[in-house]
Amino acid sequence: MRVTFPRMGNSHIPLRALFESAGVEVVLPPPSSRRTVALGARHSPEFACFPLKLNIGNFIEAAESGADTMVMAGGIGPCRFGYYAQVEREILADMGFDLEMVVLEPPCTGWVGLASRIRKITGGCGVTGLLRAARLAWVKCGAVDEIESVSRKARPVERSRGAVTRAMEEALALLDDAGTVTAARKALAAGCEMIWSATGFPVDDPEPIRVGIVGEIFMVLDGFSNMDVERRLGEMGVEVHRFLSMGEWVRSNLLPKSFMPHEAREMVALASPYLNYFVGGHGVESVGGVRVYARLGFDGVVQIMPFTCMPEIVAQSVLKNVSRDHSIPVLTLSLDEHTAEAGLQTRLEAFVDLLKRRRVMKAAGRTEEGVTPL
Ligand code: SF4
């Protein structure tokens, strides 16, 4: 069995560790590229969400490299994610690929089904081996989140543009190579050190503009899909923060409720009274997240979503009110395969200029009259 799974940011690092430690051969799709997008867009329904198109592109490229089994997450709820695995299987079968699809439905639909599907992939690996593999994957998952978080803090103070991003990539490669929990922890420590040293003599800006990120999880975590919004903002001297991460998702969706991070609970609670019901994906968290960032004194929020994403469209429609009531500007980026890099860069630069101007006006004790949230 040669297993593959879609690319989503750096999630391939813990996922590869999980499967390989359990004795499963992994065929990783090449990093997403314009070819991946072209393949996915050509073979997917026009109005499918951008993540589905990228998944299709990833699976085609993995199949070309010899993968024979696709692993895909399932889902429940009002958005389209729940049937995407089936749609992907049909598209690839129609194209003539002989690939088996294993769908890992969320545990709330039944632990027995989930366990039997995991056993199907991991075959002869015993329970002890599986637990060891899960532990290594969990440590690597936390380490990826930490390396990304440190990079977001270090980027606005780097002296040489791009140095932190290069150090982050080296740190992630080091982590990917680590074969044991001890080695992964050492790689994390060394990686964080490398990232901070890459800043050189940090630029002296004690209070950089701070921007929070909310939105659809695939687009938020996947730098290729969102055209590196975090890096672009960081290189404009902005400190970027996000609550969404792989670790947060696992805690909120795969583990018992008591493991759910405090921030995730707060985001859901604070979405009320603007949005009181589950709309799929992270729509509710996007609304609550803006209120959390307003409370924490952030200068602004960027909402990232794929074009036509239903949960985020619902969130976007109420975010205008949240933005006005809490006096925090929100920029919505709706992205797909047609998005042009220059347009995105211009919008981000305009947003950061607006946030800087608000800072200056606040410091001068002037009202915000005339400064309209986007
Ligand atoms: S959350 Fe949005 S992008 Fe993701 S499957 Fe649902 S509708 Fe599509």
XYZ file of C-alpha atoms and ligand atoms in Angstrom:
382
model
C 0.000 0.000 0.000
C 1.454 3.374 -1.029
C -0.532 6.023 0.787
C -0.949 9.676 -0.104
C -2.914 12.603 1.334
C -3.522 16.205 0.229
C -1.079 18.982 1.031
C -2.280 21.592 3.532
C 0.434 23.941 4.725
C 2.969 21.993 6.792
C 0.513 19.322 7.929
C 2.415 16.752 5.853
C 5.163 16.752 8.517
C 3.093 15.198 11.349
C 0.995 13.137 8.926
C 4.046 11.578 7.290
C 5.492 10.838 10.756
C 2.215 9.176 11.753
C 2.011 6.866 8.748
C 5.701 6.059 8.360
C 6.132 5.294 12.076
C 3.202 2.909 11.748
C 5.069 1.130 8.934
C 3.038 2.558 6.020
C 4.782 3.714 2.860
C 3.941 7.347 2.085
C 4.012 8.991 -1.344
C 3.904 12.711 -0.665
C 2.465 14.848 -3.474
C 5.028 17.408 -4.676
C 4.555 20.857 -3.129
C 1.506 22.571 -4.680
C 2.387 24.598 -7.766
C 0.715 26.290 -10.734
C 0.608 22.823 -12.353
C -1.301 21.435 -9.335
C -3.826 24.268 -9.621
C -4.177 23.811 -13.395
C -4.743 20.048 -13.057
C -7.234 20.480 -10.221
C -9.180 23.301 -11.868
C -9.381 21.442 -15.202
C -10.868 18.293 -13.684
C -13.117 19.723 -10.921
C -16.597 21.268 -11.098
C -16.238 24.991 -11.757
C -17.928 26.081 -8.528
C -16.177 23.590 -6.256
C -14.242 25.156 -3.389
C -10.613 25.933 -4.147
C -9.323 23.374 -1.577
C -11.112 20.582 -3.490
C -9.416 21.642 -6.726
C -6.048 21.626 -5.012
C -6.767 18.198 -3.462
C -7.520 16.819 -6.934
C -4.276 18.304 -8.270
C -2.330 16.820 -5.340
C -3.874 13.364 -5.835
C -3.143 13.349 -9.574
C 0.488 14.288 -8.958
C 0.807 11.689 -6.186
C -0.715 9.012 -8.435
C 1.840 9.895 -11.112
C 4.519 9.196 -8.469
C 3.092 5.767 -7.676
C 0.534 6.277 -4.880
C -2.281 3.722 -4.841
C -4.306 4.750 -1.767
C -5.688 8.210 -0.933
C -6.491 9.198 2.629
C -8.993 11.989 3.013
C -10.852 13.488 5.954
C -14.643 13.337 6.003
C -16.983 15.844 7.569
C -20.478 16.578 8.724
C -22.530 19.712 8.771
C -24.091 22.207 6.442
C -21.137 22.875 4.120
C -19.967 20.784 1.172
C -16.933 19.236 2.860
C -18.846 16.095 3.902
C -19.128 14.767 0.370
C -15.851 16.007 -1.070
C -14.028 12.716 -0.543
C -16.699 10.936 -2.608
C -16.580 13.624 -5.321
C -12.795 13.352 -5.455
C -12.954 9.555 -5.722
C -15.419 9.771 -8.643
C -13.376 12.407 -10.493
C -10.162 10.382 -10.194
C -11.942 7.147 -11.229
C -13.401 8.901 -14.298
C -9.893 10.009 -15.194
C -8.798 6.374 -15.177
C -6.737 6.370 -11.967
C -6.902 3.108 -10.049
C -6.743 4.574 -6.550
C -8.453 3.416 -3.406
C -9.945 6.129 -1.191
C -10.021 5.736 2.598
C -12.235 8.365 4.229
C -11.571 9.155 7.878
C -14.918 10.421 9.155
C -14.842 12.540 12.336
C -15.044 10.435 15.525
C -18.441 11.911 16.437
C -19.887 9.746 13.634
C -18.578 6.621 15.398
C -15.235 5.514 16.805
C -15.651 1.948 15.525
C -15.788 3.042 11.880
C -12.825 5.364 12.347
C -10.749 2.667 14.094
C -11.500 0.098 11.387
C -10.440 2.529 8.644
C -7.207 3.345 10.470
C -6.566 -0.413 10.820
C -7.169 -0.806 7.092
C -4.330 1.637 6.375
C -1.880 0.609 9.077
C -2.395 -3.131 8.560
C -0.161 -5.189 10.842
C 0.922 -2.367 13.155
C -0.150 -3.247 16.698
C -1.755 -0.931 19.231
C 1.595 -0.106 20.877
C 3.120 0.793 17.515
C 0.109 2.936 16.657
C 0.302 4.797 19.961
C 4.027 5.421 19.431
C 3.353 6.743 15.928
C 0.523 8.967 17.211
C 2.800 10.387 19.929
C 5.539 11.284 17.443
C 2.958 12.862 15.110
C 1.456 14.857 17.980
C 4.859 16.184 19.089
C 5.660 17.163 15.489
C 2.244 18.790 15.113
C 2.909 20.993 18.172
C 6.419 21.740 16.903
C 5.128 22.882 13.484
C 2.659 25.212 15.209
C 5.420 26.603 17.429
C 7.884 27.153 14.555
C 5.203 28.967 12.545
C 4.214 31.062 15.553
C 7.823 32.074 16.319
C 8.303 33.018 12.655
C 5.235 35.255 12.718
C 6.702 37.116 15.700
C 10.243 37.298 14.294
C 9.412 38.354 10.728
C 8.420 41.995 11.427
C 11.709 42.629 13.240
C 14.074 40.930 10.765
C 16.803 43.158 9.314
C 17.234 41.290 6.086
C 13.992 40.611 4.250
C 13.294 36.895 3.799
C 15.858 35.728 6.383
C 13.212 34.491 8.838
C 11.258 32.683 6.129
C 14.427 30.875 5.006
C 15.269 29.940 8.607
C 11.692 28.722 9.126
C 11.978 26.440 6.108
C 15.267 25.024 7.433
C 13.709 24.495 10.853
C 10.747 22.641 9.330
C 13.072 20.433 7.249
C 15.037 19.575 10.405
C 11.816 18.645 12.164
C 10.631 16.557 9.208
C 13.857 14.520 9.374
C 13.534 13.784 13.102
C 12.714 10.096 13.617
C 12.008 10.083 17.358
C 10.231 12.242 19.912
C 13.564 13.291 21.443
C 14.969 14.229 18.038
C 11.792 16.188 17.230
C 12.072 18.172 20.476
C 15.742 18.930 19.750
C 14.844 20.005 16.209
C 12.196 22.349 17.605
C 14.635 23.994 20.017
C 17.313 24.340 17.323
C 14.773 25.614 14.795
C 13.444 28.368 17.085
C 17.009 29.413 17.835
C 17.785 29.572 14.097
C 14.711 31.721 13.441
C 15.546 34.260 16.151
C 19.171 34.477 15.044
C 18.000 35.061 11.473
C 16.484 38.385 12.565
C 20.038 39.767 12.840
C 19.947 42.906 14.972
C 16.186 43.265 15.250
C 14.585 46.400 13.877
C 13.662 48.620 16.804
C 9.872 48.759 16.603
C 8.510 48.072 20.082
C 4.899 48.102 18.945
C 4.421 46.758 15.436
C 0.943 46.781 13.908
C -0.816 43.595 15.026
C -3.194 41.709 12.745
C -5.215 38.572 13.555
C -6.130 35.986 10.930
C -9.481 34.171 10.827
C -11.217 32.169 8.118
C -11.522 28.798 6.455
C -8.913 26.469 7.928
C -7.420 25.083 4.704
C -6.880 28.543 3.228
C -5.579 29.940 6.512
C -3.009 27.162 7.045
C -1.932 26.705 3.448
C 0.550 29.393 2.445
C 0.402 28.337 -1.198
C -3.394 28.821 -1.399
C -3.419 32.161 0.398
C -0.370 33.409 -1.521
C 1.655 33.732 1.668
C -0.500 36.347 3.354
C 1.376 35.849 6.655
C 4.767 36.320 5.024
C 3.612 39.365 3.044
C 2.194 41.053 6.148
C 5.242 40.110 8.224
C 7.568 41.626 5.641
C 5.548 44.858 5.849
C 6.478 44.974 9.548
C 3.168 43.517 10.793
C 2.993 40.995 13.615
C 0.517 38.335 12.538
C -1.390 36.061 14.892
C -3.818 33.234 14.367
C -5.590 30.835 16.718
C -6.272 28.303 13.958
C -3.589 25.635 13.684
C -3.280 21.891 13.214
C -2.944 21.367 16.962
C -6.005 23.489 17.700
C -8.014 21.528 15.117
C -6.994 18.154 16.594
C -7.830 19.308 20.132
C -11.193 20.749 19.100
C -12.296 17.971 16.747
C -10.588 14.677 17.605
C -10.096 14.795 21.373
C -12.691 14.957 24.185
C -14.277 18.390 24.730
C -12.122 19.041 27.827
C -9.045 19.287 25.536
C -10.585 22.102 23.477
C -8.310 25.158 23.793
C -9.650 28.074 25.808
C -9.401 30.422 22.800
C -11.523 28.106 20.635
C -14.265 28.074 23.309
C -14.050 31.841 23.587
C -14.365 32.312 19.825
C -17.523 30.181 19.724
C -19.013 31.905 22.776
C -18.267 35.405 21.508
C -19.849 34.796 18.088
C -23.184 35.288 19.839
C -25.256 37.488 19.431
C -24.083 37.987 15.848
C -24.173 34.317 14.843
C -25.860 31.827 17.160
C -25.777 28.609 15.201
C -23.286 26.288 13.516
C -22.932 27.188 9.836
C -20.214 24.669 8.929
C -16.435 25.031 8.666
C -15.074 27.806 10.895
C -17.772 30.409 10.169
C -18.713 30.834 13.829
C -15.050 30.991 14.919
C -14.387 33.705 12.332
C -17.066 35.928 13.864
C -16.010 35.210 17.460
C -12.343 35.501 16.497
C -12.770 39.118 15.375
C -14.287 39.952 18.778
C -11.418 38.178 20.575
C -8.877 40.181 18.566
C -10.781 43.408 19.292
C -10.644 42.614 23.022
C -6.917 41.903 22.805
C -6.343 45.326 21.257
C -5.295 44.134 17.801
C -5.227 46.772 15.069
C -7.134 44.737 12.487
C -8.214 41.312 11.254
C -7.850 39.563 7.894
C -10.486 36.976 6.997
C -9.234 34.435 4.437
C -11.647 32.203 2.541
C -12.014 30.349 -0.730
C -14.350 31.974 -3.240
C -17.907 30.519 -2.710
C -17.149 29.115 0.787
C -20.598 29.067 2.393
C -19.663 29.250 6.109
C -17.280 32.140 5.527
C -19.785 34.024 3.343
C -22.243 33.855 6.252
C -19.499 35.083 8.593
C -18.494 37.848 6.180
C -22.053 39.168 6.047
C -22.142 39.743 9.834
C -18.516 40.834 10.181
C -19.465 44.295 8.906
C -21.511 44.789 12.082
C -18.846 43.242 14.332
C -16.240 45.517 12.772
C -18.393 48.628 13.289
C -19.506 47.756 16.856
C -15.987 46.888 18.032
C -14.165 49.474 15.967
C -11.774 47.005 14.379
C -11.168 46.986 10.620
C -11.675 43.648 8.858
C -10.303 42.858 5.412
C -11.903 39.878 3.653
C -9.812 38.028 1.072
C -11.841 35.660 -1.085
C -9.323 33.667 -3.124
C -9.287 31.037 -5.852
C -7.255 29.992 -8.883
C -8.016 33.319 -10.624
C -6.619 35.534 -7.870
C -3.765 37.733 -9.050
C -0.755 38.270 -6.824
C -0.407 41.996 -7.594
C -4.020 42.713 -6.608
C -3.617 40.845 -3.326
C -0.408 42.698 -2.481
C -2.049 46.063 -3.195
C -5.021 45.276 -0.956
C -2.759 44.189 1.888
C -0.620 47.319 1.573
C -3.724 49.552 1.568
C -5.038 47.738 4.651
C -1.774 48.142 6.554
C -1.681 51.862 5.621
C -5.199 52.253 6.998
C -4.207 50.542 10.265
C -1.111 52.741 10.616
C -3.184 55.864 10.069
C -5.675 54.800 12.740
C -2.766 54.288 15.168
C -1.455 57.778 14.498
C -4.919 59.307 14.919
C -5.525 57.429 18.172
C -2.139 58.528 19.531
C -3.035 62.109 18.653
C -6.319 61.723 20.553
C -8.351 62.348 17.426
C -11.618 60.598 16.628
C -11.757 57.989 13.932
C -14.213 60.021 11.915
C -13.440 59.656 8.266
C -11.586 56.362 8.739
C -13.944 53.767 7.380
C -13.337 50.116 8.186
C -12.930 48.099 4.976
S -15.609 25.153 4.647
Fe -15.862 26.322 2.777
S -14.137 25.738 1.500
Fe -14.314 24.215 3.076
S -15.595 22.656 2.112
Fe -16.958 23.991 3.295
S -17.688 25.450 1.785
Fe -15.864 24.476 0.908
